[in-house]
PDB file of C-alpha atoms in Angstrom:
ATOM      1  CA  UNK A  12     -69.194  11.425  32.450  1.00 47.00           C
ATOM      2  CA  UNK A  13     -67.059  13.394  30.622  1.00 51.00           C
ATOM      3  CA  UNK A  14     -66.192  13.739  26.778  1.00 51.00           C
ATOM      4  CA  UNK A  15     -62.543  12.953  27.885  1.00 51.00           C
ATOM      5  CA  UNK A  16     -63.573   9.675  29.739  1.00 52.00           C
ATOM      6  CA  UNK A  17     -65.829   8.999  26.116  1.00 53.00           C
ATOM      7  CA  UNK A  18     -63.234   9.225  24.161  1.00 47.00           C
ATOM      8  CA  UNK A  19     -60.969   6.876  26.047  1.00 45.00           C
ATOM      9  CA  UNK A  20     -63.349   4.020  26.770  1.00 47.00           C
ATOM     10  CA  UNK A  21     -64.047   4.420  22.855  1.00 50.00           C
ATOM     11  CA  UNK A  22     -60.711   4.235  21.811  1.00 48.00           C
ATOM     12  CA  UNK A  23     -60.121   1.323  23.985  1.00 49.00           C
ATOM     13  CA  UNK A  24     -63.091  -0.637  22.584  1.00 49.00           C
ATOM     14  CA  UNK A  25     -62.348  -0.091  19.060  1.00 48.00           C
ATOM     15  CA  UNK A  26     -60.270  -2.744  16.865  1.00 50.00           C
ATOM     16  CA  UNK A  27     -56.421  -2.057  16.453  1.00 45.00           C
ATOM     17  CA  UNK A  28     -55.943   0.225  14.092  1.00 45.00           C
ATOM     18  CA  UNK A  29     -55.115  -0.956  10.334  1.00 48.00           C
ATOM     19  CA  UNK A  30     -51.257  -1.034  10.558  1.00 51.00           C
ATOM     20  CA  UNK A  31     -49.784   1.562   7.685  1.00 57.00           C
ATOM     21  CA  UNK A  32     -48.854   0.118   4.299  1.00 65.00           C
ATOM     22  CA  UNK A  33     -45.517   0.425   3.772  1.00 63.00           C
ATOM     23  CA  UNK A  34     -43.755   2.653   1.688  1.00 67.00           C
ATOM     24  CA  UNK A  35     -42.693   2.338  -2.089  1.00 60.00           C
ATOM     25  CA  UNK A  36     -38.732   2.700  -0.804  1.00 57.00           C
ATOM     26  CA  UNK A  37     -39.567  -0.015   2.313  1.00 60.00           C
ATOM     27  CA  UNK A  38     -41.045  -2.316  -0.642  1.00 62.00           C
ATOM     28  CA  UNK A  39     -38.130  -1.468  -2.756  1.00 57.00           C
ATOM     29  CA  UNK A  40     -35.612  -2.083  -0.077  1.00 55.00           C
ATOM     30  CA  UNK A  41     -37.394  -5.350   1.010  1.00 61.00           C
ATOM     31  CA  UNK A  42     -37.443  -6.415  -2.770  1.00 59.00           C
ATOM     32  CA  UNK A  43     -33.361  -5.987  -3.404  1.00 56.00           C
ATOM     33  CA  UNK A  44     -32.419  -8.301  -0.306  1.00 55.00           C
ATOM     34  CA  UNK A  45     -33.209 -11.312  -2.128  1.00 60.00           C
ATOM     35  CA  UNK A  46     -32.310 -12.644  -5.203  1.00 67.00           C
ATOM     36  CA  UNK A  47     -32.245  -9.553  -7.396  1.00 72.00           C
ATOM     37  CA  UNK A  48     -29.645  -8.294  -5.172  1.00 74.00           C
ATOM     38  CA  UNK A  49     -27.680 -11.488  -5.058  1.00 79.00           C
ATOM     39  CA  UNK A  50     -27.603 -11.211  -8.985  1.00 81.00           C
ATOM     40  CA  UNK A  51     -26.165  -7.747  -9.420  1.00 82.00           C
ATOM     41  CA  UNK A  52     -23.784  -8.397  -6.659  1.00 81.00           C
ATOM     42  CA  UNK A  53     -22.605 -11.477  -9.087  1.00 83.00           C
ATOM     43  CA  UNK A  54     -22.517  -9.355 -12.109  1.00 86.00           C
ATOM     44  CA  UNK A  55     -20.415  -6.235 -10.383  1.00 87.00           C
ATOM     45  CA  UNK A  56     -17.992  -9.004  -9.022  1.00 82.00           C
ATOM     46  CA  UNK A  57     -17.640  -9.894 -12.362  1.00 84.00           C
ATOM     47  CA  UNK A  58     -16.862  -6.840 -14.480  1.00 87.00           C
ATOM     48  CA  UNK A  59     -14.878  -6.073 -11.534  1.00 84.00           C
ATOM     49  CA  UNK A  60     -12.384  -9.309 -12.596  1.00 84.00           C
ATOM     50  CA  UNK A  61     -12.558  -8.504 -15.973  1.00 87.00           C
ATOM     51  CA  UNK A  62      -9.952  -6.355 -16.614  1.00 84.00           C
ATOM     52  CA  UNK A  63      -7.716  -9.528 -14.500  1.00 84.00           C
ATOM     53  CA  UNK A  64      -9.372 -12.123 -16.577  1.00 86.00           C
ATOM     54  CA  UNK A  65      -8.270 -10.309 -19.624  1.00 84.00           C
ATOM     55  CA  UNK A  66      -4.657  -9.782 -18.233  1.00 84.00           C
ATOM     56  CA  UNK A  67      -4.332 -13.260 -17.386  1.00 85.00           C
ATOM     57  CA  UNK A  68      -5.286 -14.416 -21.318  1.00 85.00           C
ATOM     58  CA  UNK A  69      -3.264 -12.120 -22.565  1.00 83.00           C
ATOM     59  CA  UNK A  70      -0.480 -13.369 -20.712  1.00 83.00           C
ATOM     60  CA  UNK A  71      -1.131 -16.607 -22.204  1.00 84.00           C
ATOM     61  CA  UNK A  72      -1.002 -15.763 -25.916  1.00 84.00           C
ATOM     62  CA  UNK A  73       1.216 -15.098 -28.380  1.00 78.00           C
ATOM     63  CA  UNK A  74       2.421 -11.803 -29.428  1.00 73.00           C
ATOM     64  CA  UNK A  75       1.008 -12.514 -32.850  1.00 76.00           C
ATOM     65  CA  UNK A  76      -2.626 -13.471 -31.720  1.00 77.00           C
ATOM     66  CA  UNK A  77      -2.294 -10.363 -28.855  1.00 75.00           C
ATOM     67  CA  UNK A  78      -1.328  -8.105 -32.216  1.00 72.00           C
ATOM     68  CA  UNK A  79      -4.424  -9.441 -34.733  1.00 78.00           C
ATOM     69  CA  UNK A  80      -7.371 -10.083 -31.948  1.00 78.00           C
ATOM     70  CA  UNK A  81      -8.580  -9.189 -28.538  1.00 78.00           C
ATOM     71  CA  UNK A  82      -8.171 -11.381 -25.712  1.00 80.00           C
ATOM     72  CA  UNK A  83     -11.510 -12.484 -25.651  1.00 83.00           C
ATOM     73  CA  UNK A  84     -11.070 -14.440 -29.012  1.00 82.00           C
ATOM     74  CA  UNK A  85      -9.696 -17.197 -26.617  1.00 83.00           C
ATOM     75  CA  UNK A  86     -13.131 -18.442 -25.908  1.00 81.00           C
ATOM     76  CA  UNK A  87     -13.420 -19.111 -29.627  1.00 81.00           C
ATOM     77  CA  UNK A  88      -9.981 -20.355 -30.213  1.00 78.00           C
ATOM     78  CA  UNK A  89      -8.483 -22.126 -27.434  1.00 79.00           C
ATOM     79  CA  UNK A  90      -5.847 -23.354 -29.491  1.00 80.00           C
ATOM     80  CA  UNK A  91      -3.896 -19.847 -28.936  1.00 80.00           C
ATOM     81  CA  UNK A  92      -3.029 -20.214 -25.418  1.00 83.00           C
ATOM     82  CA  UNK A  93       0.291 -20.950 -24.473  1.00 82.00           C
ATOM     83  CA  UNK A  94       2.675 -20.482 -21.517  1.00 83.00           C
ATOM     84  CA  UNK A  95       5.832 -19.716 -23.587  1.00 83.00           C
ATOM     85  CA  UNK A  96       5.789 -16.210 -22.966  1.00 82.00           C
ATOM     86  CA  UNK A  97       6.151 -17.124 -18.700  1.00 85.00           C
ATOM     87  CA  UNK A  98       8.723 -19.116 -20.188  1.00 83.00           C
ATOM     88  CA  UNK A  99      10.295 -16.213 -21.648  1.00 81.00           C
ATOM     89  CA  UNK A 100       9.935 -14.074 -18.624  1.00 81.00           C
ATOM     90  CA  UNK A 101      11.657 -16.298 -16.306  1.00 81.00           C
ATOM     91  CA  UNK A 102      14.567 -15.816 -18.599  1.00 81.00           C
ATOM     92  CA  UNK A 103      14.312 -11.741 -18.652  1.00 78.00           C
ATOM     93  CA  UNK A 104      16.610 -10.886 -16.027  1.00 81.00           C
ATOM     94  CA  UNK A 105      15.642  -7.487 -15.363  1.00 80.00           C
ATOM     95  CA  UNK A 106      12.051  -8.789 -14.541  1.00 82.00           C
ATOM     96  CA  UNK A 107      13.112 -11.663 -12.330  1.00 84.00           C
ATOM     97  CA  UNK A 108      15.780  -9.796 -10.505  1.00 87.00           C
ATOM     98  CA  UNK A 109      12.965  -6.602 -10.057  1.00 88.00           C
ATOM     99  CA  UNK A 110      10.706  -9.446  -8.386  1.00 89.00           C
ATOM    100  CA  UNK A 111      13.180 -10.401  -5.664  1.00 90.00           C
ATOM    101  CA  UNK A 112      13.636  -6.274  -5.558  1.00 90.00           C
ATOM    102  CA  UNK A 113      10.154  -6.096  -4.564  1.00 91.00           C
ATOM    103  CA  UNK A 114      10.108  -8.786  -2.082  1.00 92.00           C
ATOM    104  CA  UNK A 115      13.031  -7.439  -0.086  1.00 92.00           C
ATOM    105  CA  UNK A 116      11.536  -3.809  -0.007  1.00 93.00           C
ATOM    106  CA  UNK A 117       8.093  -5.157   0.639  1.00 93.00           C
ATOM    107  CA  UNK A 118       8.642  -7.538   3.353  1.00 93.00           C
ATOM    108  CA  UNK A 119      10.965  -5.396   5.575  1.00 94.00           C
ATOM    109  CA  UNK A 120       8.701  -2.306   4.905  1.00 94.00           C
ATOM    110  CA  UNK A 121       5.777  -4.178   6.108  1.00 94.00           C
ATOM    111  CA  UNK A 122       6.851  -5.779   9.053  1.00 95.00           C
ATOM    112  CA  UNK A 123       8.603  -2.639  10.385  1.00 95.00           C
ATOM    113  CA  UNK A 124       5.532  -0.446  10.276  1.00 95.00           C
ATOM    114  CA  UNK A 125       3.292  -3.272  11.700  1.00 94.00           C
ATOM    115  CA  UNK A 126       6.016  -3.824  15.011  1.00 93.00           C
ATOM    116  CA  UNK A 127       6.968  -0.190  15.318  1.00 94.00           C
ATOM    117  CA  UNK A 128       3.240   0.872  14.717  1.00 92.00           C
ATOM    118  CA  UNK A 129       1.782  -1.972  17.012  1.00 92.00           C
ATOM    119  CA  UNK A 130       4.518  -0.649  19.941  1.00 92.00           C
ATOM    120  CA  UNK A 131       3.360   2.805  19.302  1.00 91.00           C
ATOM    121  CA  UNK A 132      -0.137   1.785  19.370  1.00 91.00           C
ATOM    122  CA  UNK A 133       0.178   0.435  22.792  1.00 90.00           C
ATOM    123  CA  UNK A 134       2.177   3.164  23.988  1.00 89.00           C
ATOM    124  CA  UNK A 135      -0.580   6.021  23.311  1.00 91.00           C
ATOM    125  CA  UNK A 136      -3.413   3.455  24.578  1.00 88.00           C
ATOM    126  CA  UNK A 137      -2.255   2.379  27.696  1.00 86.00           C
ATOM    127  CA  UNK A 138       0.837   4.082  28.581  1.00 85.00           C
ATOM    128  CA  UNK A 139       1.264   7.523  30.793  1.00 84.00           C
ATOM    129  CA  UNK A 140       3.814   9.745  29.497  1.00 85.00           C
ATOM    130  CA  UNK A 141       4.128  13.504  29.595  1.00 88.00           C
ATOM    131  CA  UNK A 142       2.531  15.002  26.301  1.00 87.00           C
ATOM    132  CA  UNK A 143       1.027  12.004  25.277  1.00 86.00           C
ATOM    133  CA  UNK A 144      -1.857  12.962  23.527  1.00 86.00           C
ATOM    134  CA  UNK A 145      -0.266  16.355  22.041  1.00 91.00           C
ATOM    135  CA  UNK A 146       2.122  13.621  20.446  1.00 91.00           C
ATOM    136  CA  UNK A 147      -0.457  11.684  19.541  1.00 90.00           C
ATOM    137  CA  UNK A 148      -2.070  14.813  17.518  1.00 90.00           C
ATOM    138  CA  UNK A 149       1.246  14.811  15.655  1.00 91.00           C
ATOM    139  CA  UNK A 150       1.119  11.799  14.573  1.00 89.00           C
ATOM    140  CA  UNK A 151      -2.622  12.277  13.523  1.00 87.00           C
ATOM    141  CA  UNK A 152      -1.782  15.526  11.905  1.00 89.00           C
ATOM    142  CA  UNK A 153       0.743  13.807   9.353  1.00 88.00           C
ATOM    143  CA  UNK A 154      -1.489  11.286   8.183  1.00 87.00           C
ATOM    144  CA  UNK A 155      -2.601  14.597   5.666  1.00 86.00           C
ATOM    145  CA  UNK A 156       0.757  15.267   4.792  1.00 85.00           C
ATOM    146  CA  UNK A 157       1.260  14.271   0.969  1.00 87.00           C
ATOM    147  CA  UNK A 158       4.014  11.850  -0.033  1.00 87.00           C
ATOM    148  CA  UNK A 159       4.773  14.475  -3.249  1.00 87.00           C
ATOM    149  CA  UNK A 160       6.149  17.118  -0.684  1.00 88.00           C
ATOM    150  CA  UNK A 161       8.609  14.824   0.958  1.00 88.00           C
ATOM    151  CA  UNK A 162       9.927  13.602  -1.910  1.00 90.00           C
ATOM    152  CA  UNK A 163      12.724  16.874  -2.614  1.00 89.00           C
ATOM    153  CA  UNK A 164      13.781  17.249   0.844  1.00 91.00           C
ATOM    154  CA  UNK A 165      13.942  13.423   1.791  1.00 91.00           C
ATOM    155  CA  UNK A 166      16.203  13.026  -1.611  1.00 90.00           C
ATOM    156  CA  UNK A 167      18.305  15.373  -0.279  1.00 91.00           C
ATOM    157  CA  UNK A 168      18.623  13.969   3.317  1.00 92.00           C
ATOM    158  CA  UNK A 169      19.065  10.342   2.255  1.00 91.00           C
ATOM    159  CA  UNK A 170      21.859  11.825  -0.741  1.00 89.00           C
ATOM    160  CA  UNK A 171      23.687  13.415   2.354  1.00 91.00           C
ATOM    161  CA  UNK A 172      23.527  10.122   4.724  1.00 91.00           C
ATOM    162  CA  UNK A 173      24.277   8.083   1.761  1.00 88.00           C
ATOM    163  CA  UNK A 174      21.311   5.878   1.213  1.00 88.00           C
ATOM    164  CA  UNK A 175      19.891   7.454  -1.888  1.00 89.00           C
ATOM    165  CA  UNK A 176      19.284   5.105  -4.642  1.00 86.00           C
ATOM    166  CA  UNK A 177      19.486   1.994  -2.604  1.00 88.00           C
ATOM    167  CA  UNK A 178      16.948  -0.444  -0.919  1.00 90.00           C
ATOM    168  CA  UNK A 179      17.389   0.954   1.852  1.00 92.00           C
ATOM    169  CA  UNK A 180      16.545   4.222   1.348  1.00 91.00           C
ATOM    170  CA  UNK A 181      13.591   2.930  -0.772  1.00 92.00           C
ATOM    171  CA  UNK A 182      12.281   1.236   2.764  1.00 93.00           C
ATOM    172  CA  UNK A 183      13.121   3.863   5.197  1.00 93.00           C
ATOM    173  CA  UNK A 184      10.825   6.027   3.154  1.00 93.00           C
ATOM    174  CA  UNK A 185       7.756   3.804   3.048  1.00 93.00           C
ATOM    175  CA  UNK A 186       8.472   2.594   6.853  1.00 94.00           C
ATOM    176  CA  UNK A 187       8.377   6.738   7.141  1.00 92.00           C
ATOM    177  CA  UNK A 188       5.162   7.059   5.628  1.00 92.00           C
ATOM    178  CA  UNK A 189       3.279   4.417   7.156  1.00 92.00           C
ATOM    179  CA  UNK A 190       3.729   4.829  10.436  1.00 92.00           C
ATOM    180  CA  UNK A 191       1.133   7.499  11.010  1.00 92.00           C
ATOM    181  CA  UNK A 192      -1.748   5.367   9.635  1.00 91.00           C
ATOM    182  CA  UNK A 193      -0.250   2.357  11.436  1.00 92.00           C
ATOM    183  CA  UNK A 194       0.158   4.305  14.909  1.00 92.00           C
ATOM    184  CA  UNK A 195      -3.359   5.644  14.617  1.00 91.00           C
ATOM    185  CA  UNK A 196      -5.440   2.137  13.688  1.00 89.00           C
ATOM    186  CA  UNK A 197      -3.519   0.223  16.046  1.00 90.00           C
ATOM    187  CA  UNK A 198      -4.126   3.083  18.895  1.00 90.00           C
ATOM    188  CA  UNK A 199      -7.448   3.369  18.172  1.00 87.00           C
ATOM    189  CA  UNK A 200      -8.242  -0.511  18.217  1.00 87.00           C
ATOM    190  CA  UNK A 201      -6.225  -1.211  21.773  1.00 88.00           C
ATOM    191  CA  UNK A 202      -7.870   1.329  23.307  1.00 87.00           C
ATOM    192  CA  UNK A 203     -11.183  -0.886  23.031  1.00 86.00           C
ATOM    193  CA  UNK A 204      -9.417  -3.614  25.200  1.00 85.00           C
ATOM    194  CA  UNK A 205     -11.629  -3.708  28.622  1.00 86.00           C
ATOM    195  CA  UNK A 206      -9.386  -1.798  31.165  1.00 85.00           C
ATOM    196  CA  UNK A 207     -10.233  -4.831  33.409  1.00 86.00           C
ATOM    197  CA  UNK A 208      -8.514  -7.520  31.572  1.00 85.00           C
ATOM    198  CA  UNK A 209      -4.993  -5.585  31.186  1.00 84.00           C
ATOM    199  CA  UNK A 210      -5.508  -4.633  35.016  1.00 84.00           C
ATOM    200  CA  UNK A 211      -5.979  -8.424  35.853  1.00 85.00           C
ATOM    201  CA  UNK A 212      -2.821  -9.288  34.140  1.00 83.00           C
ATOM    202  CA  UNK A 213      -1.084  -6.817  36.044  1.00 82.00           C
ATOM    203  CA  UNK A 214      -2.214  -8.416  39.022  1.00 84.00           C
ATOM    204  CA  UNK A 215      -1.307 -11.401  38.065  1.00 80.00           C
ATOM    205  CA  UNK A 216       2.423 -10.232  37.697  1.00 80.00           C
ATOM    206  CA  UNK A 217       2.879  -9.293  34.186  1.00 76.00           C
ATOM    207  CA  UNK A 218       4.572  -6.426  32.834  1.00 79.00           C
ATOM    208  CA  UNK A 219       4.263  -4.111  30.001  1.00 80.00           C
ATOM    209  CA  UNK A 220       6.606  -6.257  27.472  1.00 84.00           C
ATOM    210  CA  UNK A 221       4.475  -9.627  28.653  1.00 84.00           C
ATOM    211  CA  UNK A 222       1.650  -7.657  28.564  1.00 84.00           C
ATOM    212  CA  UNK A 223       1.988  -6.587  25.031  1.00 85.00           C
ATOM    213  CA  UNK A 224       2.748  -9.797  23.948  1.00 84.00           C
ATOM    214  CA  UNK A 225       0.397 -12.324  25.454  1.00 85.00           C
ATOM    215  CA  UNK A 226      -2.411 -10.213  25.878  1.00 84.00           C
ATOM    216  CA  UNK A 227      -2.863  -7.178  23.633  1.00 86.00           C
ATOM    217  CA  UNK A 228      -1.052  -8.538  20.524  1.00 85.00           C
ATOM    218  CA  UNK A 229      -3.304 -11.606  20.718  1.00 84.00           C
ATOM    219  CA  UNK A 230      -6.834  -9.322  20.719  1.00 84.00           C
ATOM    220  CA  UNK A 231      -4.923  -7.057  18.580  1.00 83.00           C
ATOM    221  CA  UNK A 232      -4.424  -9.899  15.577  1.00 82.00           C
ATOM    222  CA  UNK A 233      -7.324  -8.541  13.377  1.00 82.00           C
ATOM    223  CA  UNK A 234      -6.440  -4.977  13.079  1.00 86.00           C
ATOM    224  CA  UNK A 235      -2.713  -5.745  12.547  1.00 88.00           C
ATOM    225  CA  UNK A 236      -3.572  -8.311   9.802  1.00 86.00           C
ATOM    226  CA  UNK A 237      -5.569  -5.623   8.421  1.00 85.00           C
ATOM    227  CA  UNK A 238      -2.664  -2.872   8.785  1.00 89.00           C
ATOM    228  CA  UNK A 239      -0.265  -5.475   7.074  1.00 89.00           C
ATOM    229  CA  UNK A 240      -2.256  -5.897   4.052  1.00 88.00           C
ATOM    230  CA  UNK A 241      -2.592  -2.549   3.581  1.00 88.00           C
ATOM    231  CA  UNK A 242       1.039  -2.184   4.082  1.00 92.00           C
ATOM    232  CA  UNK A 243       1.901  -4.636   1.983  1.00 92.00           C
ATOM    233  CA  UNK A 244      -0.315  -3.613  -1.154  1.00 89.00           C
ATOM    234  CA  UNK A 245       0.655  -0.382  -1.099  1.00 91.00           C
ATOM    235  CA  UNK A 246       4.431  -0.705  -0.868  1.00 92.00           C
ATOM    236  CA  UNK A 247       4.217  -3.764  -3.414  1.00 92.00           C
ATOM    237  CA  UNK A 248       2.106  -1.604  -5.917  1.00 89.00           C
ATOM    238  CA  UNK A 249       3.977   1.688  -5.503  1.00 89.00           C
ATOM    239  CA  UNK A 250       6.172   2.951  -8.246  1.00 88.00           C
ATOM    240  CA  UNK A 251       6.892   6.934  -7.580  1.00 89.00           C
ATOM    241  CA  UNK A 252       8.911   6.216  -4.342  1.00 90.00           C
ATOM    242  CA  UNK A 253      10.635   3.336  -6.016  1.00 89.00           C
ATOM    243  CA  UNK A 254      11.084   5.163  -9.175  1.00 88.00           C
ATOM    244  CA  UNK A 255      13.064   8.480  -7.505  1.00 89.00           C
ATOM    245  CA  UNK A 256      14.797   6.169  -4.444  1.00 89.00           C
ATOM    246  CA  UNK A 257      15.226   2.721  -6.163  1.00 86.00           C
ATOM    247  CA  UNK A 258      18.752   3.015  -8.692  1.00 83.00           C
ATOM    248  CA  UNK A 259      18.394   0.316 -11.581  1.00 76.00           C
ATOM    249  CA  UNK A 260      19.731  -2.574  -9.521  1.00 78.00           C
ATOM    250  CA  UNK A 261      17.217  -2.402  -7.019  1.00 80.00           C
ATOM    251  CA  UNK A 262      14.406  -1.422  -8.927  1.00 85.00           C
ATOM    252  CA  UNK A 263      11.091  -2.948  -8.225  1.00 89.00           C
ATOM    253  CA  UNK A 264       8.567  -4.667 -10.162  1.00 88.00           C
ATOM    254  CA  UNK A 265       6.630  -1.570 -11.167  1.00 87.00           C
ATOM    255  CA  UNK A 266       9.950   0.129 -12.139  1.00 87.00           C
ATOM    256  CA  UNK A 267      10.755  -2.485 -14.470  1.00 84.00           C
ATOM    257  CA  UNK A 268       7.939  -3.037 -16.099  1.00 83.00           C
ATOM    258  CA  UNK A 269       7.504   0.601 -16.766  1.00 81.00           C
ATOM    259  CA  UNK A 270      11.276   0.644 -17.929  1.00 79.00           C
ATOM    260  CA  UNK A 271      10.316  -2.459 -20.587  1.00 75.00           C
ATOM    261  CA  UNK A 272       7.673  -0.269 -21.789  1.00 72.00           C
ATOM    262  CA  UNK A 273       9.759   3.041 -22.641  1.00 59.00           C
ATOM    263  CA  UNK A 274      12.551   1.038 -23.826  1.00 56.00           C
ATOM    264  CA  UNK A 275      10.972  -1.882 -26.288  1.00 53.00           C
ATOM    265  CA  UNK A 276       6.901  -0.628 -26.358  1.00 53.00           C
ATOM    266  CA  UNK A 277       6.006  -3.717 -28.200  1.00 61.00           C
ATOM    267  CA  UNK A 278       6.955  -6.934 -26.167  1.00 70.00           C
ATOM    268  CA  UNK A 279       3.621  -7.305 -24.855  1.00 72.00           C
ATOM    269  CA  UNK A 280       4.400 -10.503 -24.571  1.00 72.00           C
ATOM    270  CA  UNK A 281       6.700  -9.969 -22.056  1.00 77.00           C
ATOM    271  CA  UNK A 282       4.824  -7.100 -20.042  1.00 80.00           C
ATOM    272  CA  UNK A 283       1.615  -8.973 -20.047  1.00 82.00           C
ATOM    273  CA  UNK A 284       2.876 -11.947 -18.022  1.00 85.00           C
ATOM    274  CA  UNK A 285       5.096 -10.022 -15.864  1.00 84.00           C
ATOM    275  CA  UNK A 286       2.234  -7.248 -15.192  1.00 84.00           C
ATOM    276  CA  UNK A 287      -0.202 -10.224 -14.176  1.00 86.00           C
ATOM    277  CA  UNK A 288       2.500 -12.070 -11.858  1.00 85.00           C
ATOM    278  CA  UNK A 289       2.914  -8.706  -9.920  1.00 86.00           C
ATOM    279  CA  UNK A 290      -0.274  -8.324  -9.803  1.00 85.00           C
ATOM    280  CA  UNK A 291      -1.634 -11.842  -8.943  1.00 85.00           C
ATOM    281  CA  UNK A 292       0.860 -11.703  -5.980  1.00 85.00           C
ATOM    282  CA  UNK A 293      -0.891  -9.003  -3.899  1.00 84.00           C
ATOM    283  CA  UNK A 294      -3.703 -10.461  -4.782  1.00 82.00           C
ATOM    284  CA  UNK A 295      -2.782 -13.940  -3.039  1.00 84.00           C
ATOM    285  CA  UNK A 296      -2.140 -12.005   0.194  1.00 82.00           C
ATOM    286  CA  UNK A 297      -5.063 -10.350   0.432  1.00 79.00           C
ATOM    287  CA  UNK A 298      -7.326 -13.548  -0.164  1.00 79.00           C
ATOM    288  CA  UNK A 299      -5.281 -15.362   2.394  1.00 78.00           C
ATOM    289  CA  UNK A 300      -5.645 -13.236   5.247  1.00 74.00           C
ATOM    290  CA  UNK A 301      -9.405 -12.137   3.723  1.00 70.00           C
ATOM    291  CA  UNK A 302     -11.076 -13.173   6.967  1.00 71.00           C
ATOM    292  CA  UNK A 303      -8.523 -11.265   9.599  1.00 65.00           C
ATOM    293  CA  UNK A 304      -8.567  -8.267   7.071  1.00 63.00           C
ATOM    294  CA  UNK A 305     -12.882  -8.158   7.602  1.00 63.00           C
ATOM    295  CA  UNK A 306     -12.510  -8.530  10.919  1.00 63.00           C
ATOM    296  CA  UNK A 307     -10.208  -6.054  11.669  1.00 56.00           C
ATOM    297  CA  UNK A 308     -12.269  -3.579   9.598  1.00 55.00           C
ATOM    298  CA  UNK A 309     -15.616  -4.377  11.117  1.00 57.00           C
ATOM    299  CA  UNK A 310     -13.907  -4.008  14.936  1.00 54.00           C
ATOM    300  CA  UNK A 311     -15.426  -1.381  16.815  1.00 45.00           C
ATOM    301  CA  UNK A 312     -18.297  -0.720  14.452  1.00 43.00           C
ATOM    302  CA  UNK A 313     -20.626  -2.633  16.838  1.00 43.00           C
ATOM    303  CA  UNK A 314     -20.613  -3.369  20.586  1.00 41.00           C
TER     304      UNK A 314
END
């Protein structure tokens, strides 16, 4: 018997090799997957929510209490909490009108971006037309164009056609800069729909419009919800575009709060509740569509 054969026989007869000891990194990763990681995430979440809680408590305190101590003194002196600031806020016409203007800007800008982006995304994903890929590359290239570059030329264009310092001008600007990302996101999502499903619908007599509304839109619900949340948050929290393109009568809440700071400076009893109201609405929208948002973000991550 050769030496090679003897080695094979000994290896087969020998007991199984002792399993290698896990490395230090592997042991640390296993331990952090338990309770320690959960505690850390809870603490991180509470730390992230601290500014929101502080703003809420500040909005429920009088101006005298705010000037004398910090918001954390509420836990030792809860008697200082009051809703008088919110009553005064509702009597401030500048803030209430700006909230209405914010809704009138945000809702159309979000709906138009979602609708046009979904139609264009479907066209780029499943319709054949000359130069389709090149046009899509142009859309992708527009993603890198910063908003600041377009402020001056768009202002001149809007002034020439008579929509500068109007609500329509602010909406059109947000729609124009929101569409490249919308088309890019939805086109990639729609392209993952199985071709066989669309062909089966066409065999059943479905046209492009029926195919889009009955097949593609329901399947693209998570991605569309994610896009809507992104667009809503961006438009609602924007101040730069509104500061340039909106007039005093159509200014959103961000511009109104900035003007309150500039004009009065010390009216924290109005600024705190106004800032909290402007922040809690997008937070409510996010948490209301949280499940669809997570599903849309994770779509396509695994097969």
